[in-house]
Short mmCIF file of C-alpha atoms and ligand atoms in Angstrom, two decimals:
data_model
loop_
_atom_site.label_atom_id
_atom_site.label_comp_id
_atom_site.label_asym_id
_atom_site.label_seq_id
_atom_site.Cartn_x
_atom_site.Cartn_y
_atom_site.Cartn_z
CA MET A 1 87.70 15.43 -88.09
CA VAL A 2 84.37 13.73 -87.13
CA LEU A 3 82.13 16.27 -85.27
CA ALA A 4 79.46 15.79 -82.95
CA LYS A 5 75.78 16.37 -83.88
CA ALA A 6 75.73 19.83 -85.29
CA THR A 7 73.60 21.48 -82.82
CA ASP A 8 75.48 19.99 -79.85
CA HIS A 9 78.86 20.70 -81.21
CA ASN A 10 78.23 24.33 -81.76
CA TYR A 11 77.28 24.76 -77.91
CA HIS A 12 80.50 23.03 -77.12
CA GLU A 13 82.67 24.75 -79.66
CA ALA A 14 81.46 28.02 -78.52
CA THR A 15 82.39 27.53 -74.95
CA LYS A 16 85.97 26.12 -75.37
CA HIS A 17 88.78 27.35 -73.36
CA SER A 18 92.02 28.19 -74.90
CA VAL A 19 95.23 30.03 -73.45
CA VAL A 20 94.08 33.12 -75.17
CA SER A 21 90.42 32.83 -73.98
CA VAL A 22 91.23 32.33 -70.40
CA GLN A 23 93.76 35.45 -70.35
CA ILE A 24 90.90 37.66 -72.07
CA ASP A 25 88.10 36.53 -69.59
CA PRO A 26 89.66 35.11 -66.31
CA ASN A 27 85.92 34.77 -64.88
CA TYR A 28 86.19 37.25 -62.05
CA VAL A 29 83.06 38.15 -60.40
CA ASP A 30 81.85 40.33 -57.30
CA ALA A 31 81.14 37.56 -54.65
CA SER A 32 78.69 40.13 -53.09
CA THR A 33 76.36 39.75 -56.32
CA GLN A 34 76.03 35.91 -56.03
CA PRO A 35 72.38 34.86 -56.38
CA GLN A 36 70.75 32.75 -53.87
CA SER A 37 71.60 28.98 -54.02
CA PHE A 38 68.46 27.62 -52.39
CA LYS A 39 64.97 27.58 -53.76
CA THR A 40 62.18 28.21 -51.00
CA TYR A 41 58.37 27.78 -51.72
CA PRO A 42 56.32 30.02 -49.75
CA HIS A 43 55.48 29.56 -46.02
CA PHE A 44 51.85 28.30 -46.69
CA PHE A 45 52.91 24.95 -48.31
CA ARG A 46 53.12 22.12 -45.90
CA ARG A 47 56.59 21.08 -44.80
CA PHE A 48 57.82 17.76 -43.56
CA PRO A 49 61.10 17.40 -41.83
CA LEU A 50 63.11 14.35 -42.96
CA GLU A 51 63.08 11.85 -40.23
CA PRO A 52 66.19 9.63 -39.62
CA THR A 53 63.90 6.81 -38.72
CA HIS A 54 61.88 6.67 -41.93
CA PRO A 55 63.66 4.64 -44.66
CA THR A 56 62.37 6.72 -47.69
CA HIS A 57 63.23 10.15 -45.66
CA GLN A 58 66.63 8.82 -45.11
CA PHE A 59 67.08 7.82 -48.63
CA LEU A 60 65.91 11.25 -49.84
CA ALA A 61 68.11 13.24 -47.27
CA LEU A 62 71.14 11.58 -48.47
CA THR A 63 70.62 12.62 -52.01
CA SER A 64 71.21 16.39 -51.39
CA ALA A 65 72.44 16.75 -47.73
CA ILE A 66 74.55 19.69 -46.41
CA THR A 67 77.84 17.94 -45.18
CA TYR A 68 80.30 20.58 -44.58
CA GLN A 69 80.53 24.35 -43.77
CA LYS A 70 83.20 26.52 -45.04
CA HIS A 71 83.48 30.07 -43.53
CA TYR A 72 84.67 32.98 -45.64
CA ARG A 73 85.07 36.81 -45.21
CA GLU A 74 81.78 37.17 -47.43
CA GLY A 75 79.89 34.44 -45.45
CA THR A 76 79.53 30.72 -44.95
CA HIS A 77 79.39 28.28 -47.84
CA LEU A 78 77.31 25.18 -47.25
CA LEU A 79 78.70 22.22 -49.14
CA ARG A 80 76.76 19.22 -49.97
CA VAL A 81 77.09 15.49 -50.82
CA GLN A 82 77.38 16.49 -54.64
CA PRO A 83 80.32 18.62 -55.79
CA SER A 84 79.37 21.60 -58.02
CA ALA A 85 81.46 23.77 -60.21
CA GLY A 86 82.46 26.73 -58.20
CA ALA A 87 80.07 25.44 -55.26
CA LEU A 88 77.17 27.42 -57.03
CA TYR A 89 74.82 24.41 -56.82
CA PRO A 90 72.42 25.22 -59.76
CA THR A 91 70.44 21.86 -59.33
CA GLU A 92 67.33 21.30 -57.39
CA LEU A 93 65.45 18.09 -56.60
CA TYR A 94 61.67 17.37 -56.87
CA VAL A 95 60.21 13.98 -55.80
CA GLN A 96 56.91 12.43 -56.58
CA VAL A 97 55.89 9.95 -53.79
CA ARG A 98 53.33 7.35 -54.22
CA GLY A 99 52.19 4.61 -51.95
CA ILE A 100 54.69 5.06 -49.41
CA SER A 101 53.61 4.40 -45.87
CA GLY A 102 53.59 7.52 -43.56
CA MET A 103 53.78 9.99 -46.51
CA LEU A 104 51.00 11.70 -48.51
CA ASP A 105 50.85 10.71 -52.20
CA GLY A 106 52.27 13.94 -53.88
CA ILE A 107 55.02 15.95 -55.36
CA TYR A 108 57.55 17.56 -53.06
CA HIS A 109 60.31 19.99 -53.27
CA LEU A 110 63.44 18.89 -51.34
CA GLU A 111 65.01 21.63 -49.20
CA PRO A 112 68.49 20.78 -48.26
CA GLU A 113 68.98 23.83 -46.17
CA THR A 114 66.03 22.78 -43.74
CA ASN A 115 66.57 19.21 -44.46
CA SER A 116 62.79 18.92 -45.21
CA LEU A 117 60.32 18.18 -47.91
CA THR A 118 57.76 20.81 -49.07
CA LEU A 119 54.55 19.50 -50.52
CA ILE A 120 53.91 21.44 -53.67
CA TYR A 121 51.12 19.31 -55.21
CA GLU A 122 48.78 16.46 -54.05
CA LEU A 123 48.15 13.71 -56.40
CA ILE A 124 44.60 12.22 -57.26
CA ASP A 125 44.47 10.46 -60.80
CA ASP A 126 47.45 12.40 -62.00
CA GLY A 127 51.19 12.19 -61.92
CA ILE A 128 54.72 12.48 -63.50
CA GLU A 129 54.27 8.98 -65.07
CA ALA A 130 51.96 10.75 -67.67
CA TYR A 131 55.03 12.73 -68.92
CA PHE A 132 57.06 9.63 -69.71
CA THR A 133 57.55 9.05 -73.32
CA ASP A 134 57.83 5.37 -73.92
CA ALA A 135 54.51 3.67 -74.77
CA GLY A 136 52.30 2.33 -72.11
CA ASN A 137 53.69 4.16 -69.12
CA ASP A 138 50.61 6.30 -68.79
CA ILE A 139 48.62 3.14 -67.62
CA ARG A 140 51.45 2.35 -65.21
CA LEU A 141 52.10 3.60 -61.66
CA VAL A 142 55.32 4.07 -59.87
CA LYS A 143 54.81 3.04 -56.30
CA GLY A 144 57.71 4.72 -54.59
CA CYS A 145 59.64 7.66 -55.78
CA ILE A 146 60.18 9.53 -59.10
CA LEU A 147 62.98 11.95 -58.65
CA LEU A 148 63.43 14.84 -60.99
CA VAL A 149 66.58 16.96 -61.20
CA SER A 150 66.25 20.49 -62.56
CA CYS A 151 68.66 23.42 -63.01
CA VAL A 152 68.35 26.97 -61.88
CA TYR A 153 70.84 28.04 -64.35
CA PHE A 154 71.65 31.67 -63.50
CA ARG A 155 73.18 30.46 -60.23
CA SER A 156 76.06 29.04 -62.48
CA SER A 157 75.89 31.33 -65.49
CA TRP A 158 76.34 34.41 -62.96
CA LYS A 159 80.03 33.20 -62.82
CA TYR A 160 80.64 30.87 -65.81
CA ARG A 161 78.55 32.55 -68.42
CA ASN A 162 78.05 30.47 -71.33
CA ARG A 163 80.44 27.69 -70.25
CA SER A 164 77.90 27.15 -67.62
CA LEU A 165 75.79 25.16 -69.88
CA ARG A 166 78.34 22.30 -69.49
CA TYR A 167 78.46 22.69 -65.73
CA CYS A 168 74.68 22.89 -65.49
CA PHE A 169 74.55 19.32 -67.02
CA LEU A 170 77.74 17.95 -65.24
CA ASP A 171 76.35 19.27 -61.85
CA SER A 172 72.91 17.52 -62.81
CA GLY A 173 74.88 14.31 -63.37
CA HIS A 174 76.49 14.66 -60.14
CA HIS A 175 73.24 15.19 -58.48
CA LEU A 176 72.05 11.89 -60.30
CA GLY A 177 75.35 10.37 -59.10
CA ALA A 178 74.35 11.37 -55.39
CA ILE A 179 70.80 9.80 -55.84
CA GLU A 180 72.46 6.67 -57.29
CA ALA A 181 74.83 6.34 -54.32
CA SER A 182 71.86 6.98 -51.79
CA ALA A 183 69.92 4.32 -53.55
CA TYR A 184 72.91 1.95 -53.33
CA ALA A 185 73.44 2.75 -49.57
CA SER A 186 69.72 2.06 -48.96
CA GLY A 187 69.49 -0.97 -51.22
CA TYR A 188 67.05 0.35 -53.77
CA ASP A 189 67.08 -0.48 -57.52
CA TYR A 190 66.71 2.58 -59.70
CA GLN A 191 66.18 3.62 -63.45
CA LEU A 192 67.32 6.68 -65.06
CA LEU A 193 65.24 8.52 -67.60
CA PHE A 194 66.51 11.31 -69.86
CA ASP A 195 63.76 11.33 -72.43
CA VAL A 196 60.69 12.77 -70.67
CA ASP A 197 58.22 15.38 -72.07
CA TRP A 198 60.45 18.11 -70.43
CA PRO A 199 58.83 21.13 -72.13
CA ALA A 200 55.33 20.12 -70.68
CA LEU A 201 56.84 19.43 -67.37
CA ASN A 202 58.73 22.74 -67.32
CA GLU A 203 55.67 24.48 -67.91
CA ASP A 204 53.46 22.59 -65.50
CA PHE A 205 56.14 23.32 -62.71
CA GLY A 206 55.91 27.05 -63.43
CA PHE A 207 59.71 27.27 -64.30
CA GLU A 208 59.24 29.76 -67.10
CA THR A 209 62.72 30.08 -68.65
CA LYS A 210 64.61 30.27 -65.37
CA GLU A 211 64.69 26.60 -64.48
CA PHE A 212 64.44 23.39 -66.46
CA PHE A 213 64.45 19.71 -65.94
CA THR A 214 67.41 17.59 -66.90
CA ALA A 215 66.66 14.06 -66.02
CA ALA A 216 64.54 11.77 -63.79
CA MET A 217 65.21 8.73 -61.71
CA VAL A 218 62.70 6.14 -60.86
CA VAL A 219 63.26 4.39 -57.32
CA GLY A 220 60.25 2.18 -56.88
CA GLU A 221 58.03 -0.56 -58.37
CA VAL A 222 56.13 -0.25 -61.71
CA LYS A 223 52.64 -1.48 -61.50
CA ALA A 224 49.61 -1.58 -63.92
CA ARG A 225 46.78 0.72 -62.79
CA ALA A 226 43.83 -1.36 -61.51
CA THR A 227 41.46 0.69 -63.44
CA LYS A 228 43.36 0.65 -66.82
CA LYS A 229 42.57 4.43 -67.14
CA PRO A 230 45.69 6.57 -68.22
CA VAL A 231 47.38 8.43 -65.49
CA ARG A 232 46.63 12.07 -66.18
CA ARG A 233 48.97 15.01 -66.37
CA LEU A 234 48.78 17.42 -63.45
CA ARG A 235 45.34 18.90 -63.11
CA SER A 236 46.67 22.49 -62.43
CA PRO A 237 50.11 24.11 -62.71
CA ILE A 238 52.44 24.52 -59.70
CA PRO A 239 52.80 27.96 -58.81
CA THR A 240 55.91 29.82 -60.20
CA VAL A 241 58.76 30.33 -57.48
CA SER A 242 61.91 31.84 -58.52
CA GLY A 243 65.04 29.82 -57.48
CA THR A 244 67.16 32.99 -57.16
CA ASP A 245 66.46 36.37 -55.42
CA TYR A 246 67.37 38.12 -58.91
CA PHE A 247 67.87 36.82 -62.36
CA GLU A 248 69.96 37.70 -65.62
CA PRO A 249 68.74 35.67 -68.71
CA ASN A 250 71.23 33.97 -70.68
CA ARG A 251 69.84 33.18 -74.21
CA PHE A 252 72.82 30.95 -74.97
CA ILE A 253 71.96 28.63 -72.04
CA GLU A 254 68.14 28.61 -72.70
CA VAL A 255 68.63 27.93 -76.38
CA GLY A 256 71.40 25.31 -75.67
CA TYR A 257 69.13 23.48 -73.39
CA GLN A 258 66.16 23.54 -75.88
CA ALA A 259 68.44 22.09 -78.50
CA THR A 260 69.01 18.99 -76.46
CA LEU A 261 65.25 18.46 -76.38
CA ARG A 262 65.17 18.36 -80.10
CA ALA A 263 68.19 15.91 -80.42
CA GLN A 264 67.36 12.51 -79.65
CA ALA A 265 67.87 11.40 -76.07
CA SER A 266 66.04 8.03 -76.43
CA ALA A 267 68.93 6.41 -78.11
CA ASP A 268 70.57 6.71 -74.70
CA SER A 269 67.72 5.61 -72.51
CA ALA A 270 65.47 3.46 -74.96
CA VAL A 271 64.45 0.65 -72.30
CA PRO A 272 61.09 0.21 -70.84
CA LEU A 273 60.43 1.36 -67.48
CA GLN A 274 61.34 -1.46 -65.01
CA PRO A 275 64.13 -0.68 -62.52
CA ARG A 276 64.08 -4.27 -61.12
CA LEU A 277 64.96 -5.97 -64.30
CA LEU A 278 67.85 -3.76 -65.05
CA GLN A 279 71.46 -4.53 -64.03
CA GLN A 280 72.24 -2.39 -61.11
CA PRO A 281 75.69 -1.01 -60.09
CA THR A 282 77.67 -2.61 -57.35
CA PHE A 283 80.41 -0.52 -55.83
CA PRO A 284 83.80 -1.59 -54.32
CA VAL A 285 82.53 -1.33 -50.77
CA GLN A 286 79.32 -2.52 -48.81
CA PRO A 287 76.43 -0.15 -48.63
CA ALA A 288 77.08 0.91 -45.14
CA GLN A 289 80.66 2.07 -46.07
CA TRP A 290 79.35 3.65 -49.19
CA GLN A 291 77.05 5.78 -46.94
CA GLU A 292 80.20 6.81 -44.88
CA ALA A 293 81.96 8.00 -48.18
CA ILE A 294 78.80 9.89 -49.22
CA GLN A 295 78.95 11.89 -45.86
CA GLN A 296 82.93 12.22 -46.14
CA ARG A 297 83.11 13.23 -49.84
CA ARG A 298 85.06 16.41 -50.52
CA SER A 299 86.99 17.87 -53.36
CA ALA A 300 90.58 17.62 -52.91
CA ARG A 301 92.43 20.98 -52.82
CA ARG A 302 95.78 19.73 -53.00
CA PHE A 303 97.66 16.27 -53.66
CA TYR A 304 100.94 15.03 -52.33
CA PRO A 305 102.65 13.79 -55.48
CA THR A 306 103.07 10.17 -54.32
CA ALA A 307 101.97 6.81 -55.67
CA ILE A 308 98.53 5.17 -54.98
CA SER A 309 98.30 1.34 -55.35
CA GLN A 310 97.33 -0.31 -58.48
CA LYS A 311 94.52 -2.13 -56.48
CA SER A 312 92.88 1.14 -55.49
CA PHE A 313 93.18 2.54 -58.95
CA LEU A 314 91.43 -0.71 -60.55
CA ALA A 315 88.77 -0.51 -57.86
CA VAL A 316 88.14 3.08 -59.08
CA CYS A 317 87.87 1.79 -62.56
CA ASP A 318 85.54 -0.96 -61.51
CA ALA A 319 83.28 1.62 -59.94
CA LEU A 320 83.06 3.97 -62.93
CA HIS A 321 82.51 1.12 -65.40
CA GLN A 322 79.35 -0.18 -63.60
CA PRO A 323 76.22 -0.26 -65.59
CA LEU A 324 74.03 2.80 -65.89
CA PRO A 325 70.59 1.39 -65.23
CA GLY A 326 68.05 2.52 -68.16
CA ALA A 327 70.96 4.34 -70.11
CA LEU A 328 73.35 3.23 -72.74
CA LYS A 329 76.77 4.63 -71.98
CA THR A 330 78.10 6.70 -74.66
CA LEU A 331 81.31 7.77 -72.95
CA GLU A 332 84.88 6.88 -73.68
CA ILE A 333 87.15 7.07 -70.63
CA TYR A 334 90.89 7.87 -70.75
CA ALA A 335 93.34 7.87 -67.80
CA VAL A 336 96.53 9.46 -67.52
CA LEU A 337 98.58 7.62 -64.90
CA HIS A 338 101.34 9.55 -63.19
CA ARG A 339 101.83 7.64 -59.94
CA VAL A 340 100.20 4.24 -59.85
CA ASP A 341 102.31 1.31 -58.43
CA GLU A 342 103.07 -1.52 -61.00
CA GLN A 343 101.83 0.59 -63.83
CA SER A 344 103.76 2.42 -66.29
CA SER A 345 103.22 6.20 -66.55
CA GLY A 346 101.39 7.11 -69.53
CA LEU A 347 98.04 7.66 -71.48
CA TYR A 348 95.54 4.82 -71.28
CA ARG A 349 92.06 4.06 -72.45
CA THR A 350 89.98 2.31 -69.76
CA ILE A 351 87.80 -0.23 -71.44
CA ASP A 352 86.32 -1.86 -68.47
CA ASP A 353 87.24 -2.56 -64.71
CA LYS A 354 90.26 -4.56 -65.60
CA THR A 355 91.35 -3.66 -69.04
CA LEU A 356 93.66 -0.56 -69.62
CA HIS A 357 94.77 -0.09 -73.21
CA CYS A 358 98.15 1.82 -73.21
CA LEU A 359 98.09 4.53 -75.95
CA LYS A 360 101.41 6.03 -75.03
CA THR A 361 103.97 5.73 -72.19
CA GLY A 362 105.69 8.78 -70.58
CA GLU A 363 105.63 11.26 -67.76
CA PHE A 364 102.78 13.63 -68.52
CA HIS A 365 102.09 15.25 -65.07
CA THR A 366 103.53 18.54 -66.12
CA GLN A 367 101.47 18.28 -69.36
CA THR A 368 98.27 17.68 -67.62
CA GLY A 369 98.85 20.49 -65.07
CA HIS A 370 99.07 22.81 -68.12
CA LEU A 371 96.22 21.25 -69.87
CA CYS A 372 93.85 21.89 -66.90
CA ILE A 373 94.73 25.55 -66.95
CA ASN A 374 97.81 25.18 -64.64
CA GLN A 375 95.95 23.74 -61.74
CA ALA A 376 98.28 21.87 -59.56
CA ILE A 377 95.78 19.08 -58.56
CA ALA A 378 95.94 18.02 -62.32
CA ARG A 379 99.69 17.79 -62.06
CA ASP A 380 100.35 16.39 -58.43
CA CYS A 381 97.59 13.62 -58.65
CA ALA A 382 98.35 10.04 -59.12
CA ALA A 383 95.93 9.68 -62.16
CA ILE A 384 93.52 12.03 -64.10
CA PHE A 385 90.50 10.68 -66.13
CA PHE A 386 89.28 12.61 -69.05
CA ILE A 387 85.81 11.61 -70.36
CA THR A 388 84.93 12.27 -73.99
CA SER A 389 81.77 11.48 -75.94
CA ALA A 390 80.37 11.27 -79.51
CA CYS A 391 77.44 13.26 -77.91
CA HIS A 392 74.28 12.01 -79.42
CA ASN A 393 72.64 14.33 -76.95
CA TYR A 394 74.82 16.89 -75.29
CA ARG A 395 72.66 17.01 -72.14
CA VAL A 396 72.63 13.38 -71.72
CA SER A 397 76.28 12.87 -72.29
CA LEU A 398 77.32 15.54 -69.86
CA GLN A 399 74.97 14.11 -67.32
CA GLN A 400 76.34 10.66 -67.91
CA ALA A 401 80.02 12.17 -67.36
CA GLY A 402 78.77 13.68 -63.96
CA VAL A 403 77.39 10.41 -62.85
CA VAL A 404 80.68 8.49 -63.85
CA GLY A 405 82.63 11.47 -62.00
CA HIS A 406 80.50 11.06 -58.94
CA ARG A 407 81.30 7.37 -58.63
CA ILE A 408 84.98 8.14 -59.01
CA TYR A 409 84.72 10.67 -56.17
CA LEU A 410 83.05 8.14 -53.96
CA ALA A 411 85.14 5.17 -54.82
CA ALA A 412 88.26 7.27 -54.20
CA THR A 413 86.86 8.48 -50.78
CA ALA A 414 85.96 4.92 -49.67
CA LEU A 415 89.43 3.91 -50.48
CA GLY A 416 91.03 6.53 -48.51
CA LEU A 417 92.11 8.72 -51.56
CA GLY A 418 91.28 12.19 -52.70
CA CYS A 419 89.52 13.36 -55.69
CA SER A 420 88.61 16.41 -57.57
CA GLY A 421 86.29 17.17 -60.63
CA ILE A 422 88.02 19.56 -63.15
CA GLY A 423 85.75 21.41 -65.52
CA ALA A 424 88.42 24.01 -66.55
CA PHE A 425 90.89 22.72 -69.28
CA TYR A 426 91.96 23.90 -72.62
CA ASP A 427 89.65 21.82 -74.67
CA ASP A 428 91.48 21.50 -78.12
CA GLU A 429 94.69 20.86 -76.47
CA VAL A 430 93.36 18.04 -74.35
CA GLN A 431 91.60 16.65 -77.25
CA ALA A 432 94.88 16.57 -79.38
CA PHE A 433 96.72 15.13 -76.17
CA LEU A 434 94.27 12.18 -76.05
CA GLY A 435 94.21 11.78 -79.82
CA THR A 436 90.46 11.72 -80.10
CA ASP A 437 87.88 13.27 -82.40
CA GLN A 438 85.37 13.51 -79.68
CA PRO A 439 84.64 16.52 -77.43
CA VAL A 440 86.26 16.48 -74.01
CA LEU A 441 83.48 16.81 -71.41
CA TYR A 442 85.11 16.44 -68.06
CA ALA A 443 88.35 15.58 -66.25
CA ILE A 444 88.48 14.16 -62.83
CA ALA A 445 91.79 13.63 -60.66
CA VAL A 446 92.47 11.05 -58.13
CA GLY A 447 95.42 11.22 -55.79
CA GLN A 448 97.01 10.82 -52.35
CA THR A 449 95.76 13.60 -49.86
CA THR A 450 97.29 11.80 -46.94
CA ARG A 451 100.91 13.08 -45.94
CA PRO A 452 103.40 10.57 -47.27
CA ASP A 453 104.89 9.72 -43.78
CA LEU A 454 101.39 9.00 -42.45
CA ILE A 455 100.41 6.48 -45.08
CA THR A 456 99.92 2.95 -43.52
C1 FMN B 501 81.63 20.05 -62.89
C2 FMN B 501 82.67 20.54 -61.97
C3 FMN B 501 83.64 21.28 -62.32
C4 FMN B 501 84.67 21.39 -61.26
N1 FMN B 501 85.89 22.08 -61.67
C5 FMN B 501 86.92 22.47 -60.93
C6 FMN B 501 88.18 22.96 -61.33
O1 FMN B 501 88.27 23.14 -62.51
N2 FMN B 501 89.06 23.11 -60.28
C7 FMN B 501 88.65 22.66 -59.06
O2 FMN B 501 89.57 23.00 -58.07
N3 FMN B 501 87.82 22.10 -58.73
C8 FMN B 501 86.66 22.06 -59.34
N4 FMN B 501 85.39 21.37 -59.08
C9 FMN B 501 85.33 21.04 -57.54
C10 FMN B 501 84.34 22.22 -56.96
O3 FMN B 501 85.08 23.33 -56.65
C11 FMN B 501 83.82 21.68 -55.59
O4 FMN B 501 82.91 20.59 -55.91
C12 FMN B 501 83.11 22.85 -54.88
O5 FMN B 501 83.92 23.66 -54.46
C13 FMN B 501 82.38 22.17 -53.50
O6 FMN B 501 83.21 21.48 -52.64
P1 FMN B 501 83.16 19.85 -52.30
O7 FMN B 501 83.35 19.17 -53.65
O8 FMN B 501 84.35 19.66 -51.43
O9 FMN B 501 81.86 19.75 -51.70
C14 FMN B 501 84.57 21.17 -59.87
C15 FMN B 501 83.37 20.40 -59.69
C16 FMN B 501 82.49 20.05 -60.66
C17 FMN B 501 81.12 19.28 -60.16
#
C-alpha cells in the first residue's frame, strides 16, 4: 500500500475511527464545560462596527457572520455562515487592511458576535507581506485585504481530542470557503496562500501554543512599493489574548500542526502573488443568489430518501471542481450515487464537472450509512462525496477538502437541496470501499430536504 508522507500519515493513522474505537470512546462530554467559542480583545482596543453600506465591511461581515440561533437547555448556539464539526468553531479571522478608503491601515480581529472589527495593530512600514515566503513579496504591498485564518484548537479538542486535528484543518478550510464565497458575492478576485512563515507570525501575534495560523487569503491588488524598501515584519508583538476562558493543552495537536510546517506546503501553492492573473472560480448561480445561499446555508439534519435531478447533481460537481486560485488541488473526489435521476446508482470518481467515471454499480445506501458510523444522513441522501488525497501536506489537503466541502454546501443550498459535512466515518472501511490507497479526509452528503409531495 502507498502511504502518505510519513509524518502526515502518522497523524491520520492515529486518529482513525473503527467500530471498536467508537464503542470504546463514544466522545461524550459534559456540555457545561465547553470552552468559549469567541475571542475578544480587551476593551481598550478600538472597535469598528461593520457597516452594511461599506463594500469592504460587507465583504468581511459575510465571511464569518452569525446566521442562525439554536436554543438548547444549556444555552443558545450561535450558528455561522461556515459549518463546523460539532458547532465548536475553533477558527478565528484576522485581516490586514491597507489603502481602503474609510479604514485605517492596520491589522484587525473580526468579532462575529458583535459584527465588528477590533484594531489590534496599526501599520507604518511593516505588514503581513513580510512573512510571505515567495521571493520578492517583501517589496510588494497588498492594497486591499490579507485575511488570516487561525485555529484555537482547544475549542475542538475539548470534545474530539486527537481527531480534532482533522476538524481544525477542515473547519479552517470551510472558513476559507466562506471567504471565497463572500469574495465571489462581492466580485473580488482572491489568492490562497498556505506557505507563509507561520512560526514567526504565530509568535508575533502572541498565540503561544494555544492558537495557530493555518492559511491566508489575499483579496486585493499587489503593487510594488514606491520606495523599493522591503516591508518590515511587525515592529512589536501583538498582546497575547486567549481564545478560550480556560485551556487544556493537547501535545498531539500541537506536534501534529508543527509537522505540517516542516512538510512542504509550497508544492500546493507555488505561484507568485497575483490574484488578478489567476483563474477564479465561477459558481452555478449569480453573485446575488450566492449571497442568499451564504445566508441560508445550514447542515441538513435529515433527508427524504427521494431523488434529485441529474442537472442539480452535475451543477454541484461543477462548483466543486472550480479552480482554487493559488493552489494546486491535490484531492480525489468520489461520489456514491443513491438517488440521482438518469444515473445508475453506484460508486463514481468525479473527474471534472461533467465526467463521472463509474467504478462499480449497485445500491450502496445501507453501506454508506454504516460507513459513516450509522448516520441516517449518509443513508438517506441522494449522493455522498468522499474526498481523499495523497496528502503532500496534511494541513493543506484537509483545508482544500474543507473549501471543496463548502462549495458543495453552497451549491446544494442555491439549488434548493440539503447538505451536510460528515467527519465521522470508519476510515479503513471507507478506504476499502472506495478501493483507494489514499487517506479519506472528508465526506459530504447532498439530498432532498423538501417533503416529496411539496417538490415542484
Ligand atoms: C468538518 C465537519 C464535520 C462534520 N461532521 C458531521 C457529522 O459527522 N455528522 C453530522 O450530522 N454533522 C456533521 N457536521 C455538521 C455540523 O454538525 C454543523 O456544521 C454544525 O452543527 C453547525 O450547524 P450548521 O452547519 O447548520 O451551521 C460536520 C461539519 C463539519 C464542518
